[in-house]
């Protein structure tokens, strides 16, 4: 499976931090926090546009990293639907997903977020947005970023994610989303014999996945990983 650096061009998550010498002042951080938490969803697009960029600064990530219990639920709330109607405009939903992705530019935060149920909920909401391809691709990219940091063990989260991925990827009809989900599946079993054995025991018919050169290549990688991890 490709590494975090090799996938940066196709991932919605940034793996770099801005090198500007101009720090974001504490006063500005507080203002952004107030707008993010208090402004209504239909006015969040410009706020989230600034927020996701500021998260590339370590002082901003340090501040909001200590507020994940309130900030993460707020970001995910913008991705939900209320009676099939978006809580926030699509533009704000895209920026909210970018913001969650940019939190992964800090490895310590990424290790905390990769198994967080709200991050999985954000990915699921995005991937389930059947009429919005950009949002769906971003959701699959974020899920892949989670897989890069999920511990290589038999955690319940890893096993549950495997089961969900198998069902979703077989039904997926968008090539880009399907291939990213397959890459996520491959990353989960890479160097994780327990996860590989679980996937092997499921006996999923991944041949039903939408066919394209990219998905076929990733399916071949998954088969190679399964043979190595299960039989070694």
CSV table of C-alpha atoms in Angstrom, one decimal:
chain,number,residue,atom,x,y,z
A,1,UNK,CA,0.0,0.0,0.0
A,2,UNK,CA,1.2,3.5,-0.7
A,3,UNK,CA,2.5,5.6,2.1
A,4,UNK,CA,1.2,8.9,3.5
A,5,UNK,CA,3.8,10.8,1.4
A,6,UNK,CA,3.2,9.0,-1.8
A,7,UNK,CA,-0.6,9.5,-1.6
A,8,UNK,CA,-0.5,13.2,-0.8
A,9,UNK,CA,-1.5,14.3,-4.3
A,10,UNK,CA,-4.7,12.3,-4.2
A,11,UNK,CA,-5.5,12.8,-0.5
A,12,UNK,CA,-7.6,15.5,1.0
A,13,UNK,CA,-5.4,15.6,4.0
A,14,UNK,CA,-2.3,17.8,4.1
A,15,UNK,CA,0.9,16.2,5.3
A,16,UNK,CA,2.8,19.5,5.5
A,17,UNK,CA,2.9,22.5,7.8
A,18,UNK,CA,3.2,26.0,6.6
A,19,UNK,CA,6.7,27.4,7.1
A,20,UNK,CA,5.7,31.0,7.4
A,21,UNK,CA,7.5,32.9,10.2
A,22,UNK,CA,4.3,34.9,10.9
A,23,UNK,CA,2.5,33.2,13.8
A,24,UNK,CA,-1.3,33.3,14.2
A,25,UNK,CA,-1.9,35.4,17.3
A,26,UNK,CA,-3.8,34.1,20.3
A,27,UNK,CA,-6.4,36.8,19.7
A,28,UNK,CA,-7.1,35.7,16.2
A,29,UNK,CA,-7.3,32.0,17.3
A,30,UNK,CA,-9.9,33.0,19.9
A,31,UNK,CA,-11.9,34.9,17.3
A,32,UNK,CA,-11.9,31.9,14.9
A,33,UNK,CA,-12.9,29.6,17.7
A,34,UNK,CA,-15.9,31.9,18.6
A,35,UNK,CA,-17.0,32.1,15.0
A,36,UNK,CA,-16.7,28.4,14.5
A,37,UNK,CA,-18.7,27.5,17.6
A,38,UNK,CA,-21.3,30.3,17.5
A,39,UNK,CA,-22.0,31.3,13.9
A,40,UNK,CA,-24.9,29.4,12.2
A,41,UNK,CA,-24.2,26.6,9.7
A,42,UNK,CA,-25.2,28.6,6.7
A,43,UNK,CA,-22.5,31.2,7.4
A,44,UNK,CA,-19.7,28.8,8.2
A,45,UNK,CA,-18.1,28.6,4.7
A,46,UNK,CA,-15.7,31.6,5.1
A,47,UNK,CA,-15.0,30.6,8.8
A,48,UNK,CA,-14.1,27.0,7.9
A,49,UNK,CA,-12.1,28.3,4.9
A,50,UNK,CA,-9.8,30.2,7.2
A,51,UNK,CA,-9.9,27.5,9.9
A,52,UNK,CA,-8.7,24.7,7.7
A,53,UNK,CA,-5.8,26.9,6.5
A,54,UNK,CA,-4.9,28.0,10.0
A,55,UNK,CA,-4.8,24.3,11.1
A,56,UNK,CA,-1.6,24.0,9.1
A,57,UNK,CA,0.1,26.2,11.8
A,58,UNK,CA,1.3,24.3,14.8
A,59,UNK,CA,0.1,27.0,17.3
A,60,UNK,CA,-3.4,26.7,15.9
A,61,UNK,CA,-3.4,22.9,16.0
A,62,UNK,CA,-2.0,22.9,19.6
A,63,UNK,CA,-4.9,25.1,20.6
A,64,UNK,CA,-7.7,23.2,18.9
A,65,UNK,CA,-6.1,19.9,19.6
A,66,UNK,CA,-6.9,20.5,23.3
A,67,UNK,CA,-10.5,21.2,22.4
A,68,UNK,CA,-11.3,18.1,20.3
A,69,UNK,CA,-14.2,17.2,22.5
A,70,UNK,CA,-16.1,20.3,21.4
A,71,UNK,CA,-14.5,21.1,18.0
A,72,UNK,CA,-14.8,17.7,16.4
A,73,UNK,CA,-18.5,17.3,17.2
A,74,UNK,CA,-19.1,20.8,15.8
A,75,UNK,CA,-17.3,20.0,12.5
A,76,UNK,CA,-19.1,16.7,12.1
A,77,UNK,CA,-22.4,18.3,12.7
A,78,UNK,CA,-22.0,20.3,9.5
A,79,UNK,CA,-21.9,17.0,7.5
A,80,UNK,CA,-25.1,15.6,8.8
A,81,UNK,CA,-28.5,15.7,7.0
A,82,UNK,CA,-31.8,16.6,8.6
A,83,UNK,CA,-34.7,14.9,6.9
A,84,UNK,CA,-32.6,14.5,3.8
A,85,UNK,CA,-31.7,18.2,3.9
A,86,UNK,CA,-28.1,19.4,4.4
A,87,UNK,CA,-27.5,21.0,7.8
A,88,UNK,CA,-24.8,23.2,6.1
A,89,UNK,CA,-24.3,24.3,2.5
A,90,UNK,CA,-22.1,21.9,0.4
A,91,UNK,CA,-19.3,24.5,0.4
A,92,UNK,CA,-19.2,24.5,4.2
A,93,UNK,CA,-19.4,20.7,4.2
A,94,UNK,CA,-16.3,20.5,2.0
A,95,UNK,CA,-14.4,22.9,4.2
A,96,UNK,CA,-15.5,21.0,7.4
A,97,UNK,CA,-14.1,17.8,5.9
A,98,UNK,CA,-10.9,19.6,4.9
A,99,UNK,CA,-10.5,20.8,8.4
A,100,UNK,CA,-10.8,17.4,9.9
A,101,UNK,CA,-8.3,16.1,7.3
A,102,UNK,CA,-5.8,18.9,8.1
A,103,UNK,CA,-5.8,17.8,11.8
A,104,UNK,CA,-4.0,14.7,10.5
A,105,UNK,CA,-1.0,16.9,9.6
A,106,UNK,CA,0.1,16.4,13.2
A,107,UNK,CA,1.0,12.8,13.9
A,108,UNK,CA,0.0,13.0,17.6
A,109,UNK,CA,-3.4,14.3,16.7
A,110,UNK,CA,-3.7,11.8,13.9
A,111,UNK,CA,-3.1,8.9,16.3
A,112,UNK,CA,-5.9,10.2,18.5
A,113,UNK,CA,-8.3,10.8,15.6
A,114,UNK,CA,-7.8,7.7,13.5
A,115,UNK,CA,-10.0,5.5,15.7
A,116,UNK,CA,-12.4,8.3,16.8
A,117,UNK,CA,-16.0,7.4,16.1
A,118,UNK,CA,-16.8,10.9,15.1
A,119,UNK,CA,-14.1,10.9,12.4
A,120,UNK,CA,-15.6,7.6,11.1
A,121,UNK,CA,-19.0,9.3,11.1
A,122,UNK,CA,-17.7,12.2,9.1
A,123,UNK,CA,-16.2,9.8,6.5
A,124,UNK,CA,-19.5,7.8,6.4
A,125,UNK,CA,-21.6,11.0,5.9
A,126,UNK,CA,-19.4,12.1,3.1
A,127,UNK,CA,-19.3,8.7,1.3
A,128,UNK,CA,-23.1,8.4,1.7
A,129,UNK,CA,-23.6,11.7,-0.2
A,130,UNK,CA,-24.5,9.9,-3.4
A,131,UNK,CA,-25.0,13.1,-5.4
A,132,UNK,CA,-21.7,14.8,-4.5
A,133,UNK,CA,-18.7,13.1,-6.0
A,134,UNK,CA,-16.1,15.6,-4.7
A,135,UNK,CA,-17.4,15.2,-1.1
A,136,UNK,CA,-17.4,11.4,-1.5
A,137,UNK,CA,-13.8,11.3,-2.8
A,138,UNK,CA,-12.7,13.5,0.1
A,139,UNK,CA,-14.5,11.2,2.6
A,140,UNK,CA,-12.7,8.2,1.2
A,141,UNK,CA,-9.4,10.0,1.3
A,142,UNK,CA,-10.0,10.8,5.0
A,143,UNK,CA,-10.8,7.2,5.7
A,144,UNK,CA,-7.5,6.2,4.0
A,145,UNK,CA,-5.6,8.7,6.2
A,146,UNK,CA,-7.2,7.0,9.3
A,147,UNK,CA,-6.0,3.6,8.1
A,148,UNK,CA,-2.4,4.9,7.9
A,149,UNK,CA,-2.5,5.5,11.7
A,150,UNK,CA,-4.8,2.8,13.0
A,151,UNK,CA,-2.7,0.4,15.2
A,152,UNK,CA,-1.6,-2.8,13.6
A,153,UNK,CA,-3.5,-5.1,16.0
A,154,UNK,CA,-6.8,-6.7,16.6
A,155,UNK,CA,-8.6,-3.7,17.9
A,156,UNK,CA,-12.4,-3.8,17.6
A,157,UNK,CA,-12.3,-0.6,15.5
A,158,UNK,CA,-10.1,-2.2,12.9
A,159,UNK,CA,-12.3,-5.3,12.7
A,160,UNK,CA,-15.5,-3.3,12.5
A,161,UNK,CA,-14.0,-1.1,9.8
A,162,UNK,CA,-13.0,-4.1,7.7
A,163,UNK,CA,-16.6,-5.4,7.7
A,164,UNK,CA,-18.0,-2.1,6.8
A,165,UNK,CA,-15.5,-1.5,4.0
A,166,UNK,CA,-16.1,-4.9,2.4
A,167,UNK,CA,-19.9,-4.2,2.1
A,168,UNK,CA,-19.4,-0.6,0.9
A,169,UNK,CA,-16.7,-1.2,-1.6
A,170,UNK,CA,-18.6,-4.0,-3.4
A,171,UNK,CA,-21.6,-1.8,-3.8
A,172,UNK,CA,-19.6,1.3,-4.8
A,173,UNK,CA,-20.1,2.4,-8.5
A,174,UNK,CA,-17.7,5.4,-8.6
A,175,UNK,CA,-14.2,4.2,-9.6
A,176,UNK,CA,-12.2,6.8,-7.7
A,177,UNK,CA,-14.1,6.2,-4.5
A,178,UNK,CA,-14.0,2.4,-4.9
A,179,UNK,CA,-10.3,2.4,-5.5
A,180,UNK,CA,-9.6,4.6,-2.4
A,181,UNK,CA,-11.7,2.3,-0.3
A,182,UNK,CA,-9.8,-0.7,-1.6
A,183,UNK,CA,-6.5,1.1,-0.8
A,184,UNK,CA,-7.9,1.6,2.7
A,185,UNK,CA,-8.6,-2.1,2.9
A,186,UNK,CA,-5.1,-2.9,1.8
A,187,UNK,CA,-3.6,-0.5,4.3
A,188,UNK,CA,-5.6,-2.1,7.2
A,189,UNK,CA,-4.2,-5.6,6.5
A,190,UNK,CA,-0.7,-4.4,5.6
A,191,UNK,CA,1.7,-5.7,8.3
A,192,UNK,CA,-1.4,-6.8,10.3
A,193,UNK,CA,-1.8,-10.6,10.2
A,194,UNK,CA,-4.8,-10.5,12.5
A,195,UNK,CA,-6.7,-8.1,10.2
A,196,UNK,CA,-5.6,-10.1,7.2
A,197,UNK,CA,-6.9,-13.4,8.8
A,198,UNK,CA,-10.2,-11.7,9.6
A,199,UNK,CA,-10.6,-10.5,6.0
A,200,UNK,CA,-9.7,-13.9,4.7
A,201,UNK,CA,-12.2,-15.5,6.9
A,202,UNK,CA,-14.9,-13.2,5.6
A,203,UNK,CA,-14.4,-14.7,2.1
A,204,UNK,CA,-15.6,-11.4,0.5
A,205,UNK,CA,-16.3,-11.6,-3.2
A,206,UNK,CA,-14.2,-8.5,-4.1
A,207,UNK,CA,-14.4,-9.5,-7.8
A,208,UNK,CA,-17.8,-7.8,-7.7
A,209,UNK,CA,-16.0,-4.4,-7.2
A,210,UNK,CA,-16.4,-2.0,-10.1
A,211,UNK,CA,-13.7,-2.9,-12.7
A,212,UNK,CA,-11.0,-0.5,-13.8
A,213,UNK,CA,-7.2,-0.6,-14.2
A,214,UNK,CA,-6.8,1.1,-10.9
A,215,UNK,CA,-9.2,-1.1,-8.9
A,216,UNK,CA,-7.8,-4.3,-10.5
A,217,UNK,CA,-4.3,-3.2,-9.5
A,218,UNK,CA,-5.3,-2.6,-5.9
A,219,UNK,CA,-7.2,-5.9,-5.8
A,220,UNK,CA,-4.0,-7.6,-6.9
A,221,UNK,CA,-2.1,-5.9,-4.1
A,222,UNK,CA,-4.8,-7.0,-1.6
A,223,UNK,CA,-4.5,-10.6,-2.8
A,224,UNK,CA,-0.7,-10.5,-2.5
A,225,UNK,CA,-1.0,-9.1,1.1
A,226,UNK,CA,-3.5,-11.7,2.1
A,227,UNK,CA,-1.3,-14.5,0.8
A,228,UNK,CA,1.7,-13.2,2.6
A,229,UNK,CA,0.0,-12.2,5.9
A,230,UNK,CA,-2.2,-15.3,6.2
A,231,UNK,CA,0.3,-17.9,5.1
A,232,UNK,CA,3.5,-16.6,6.6
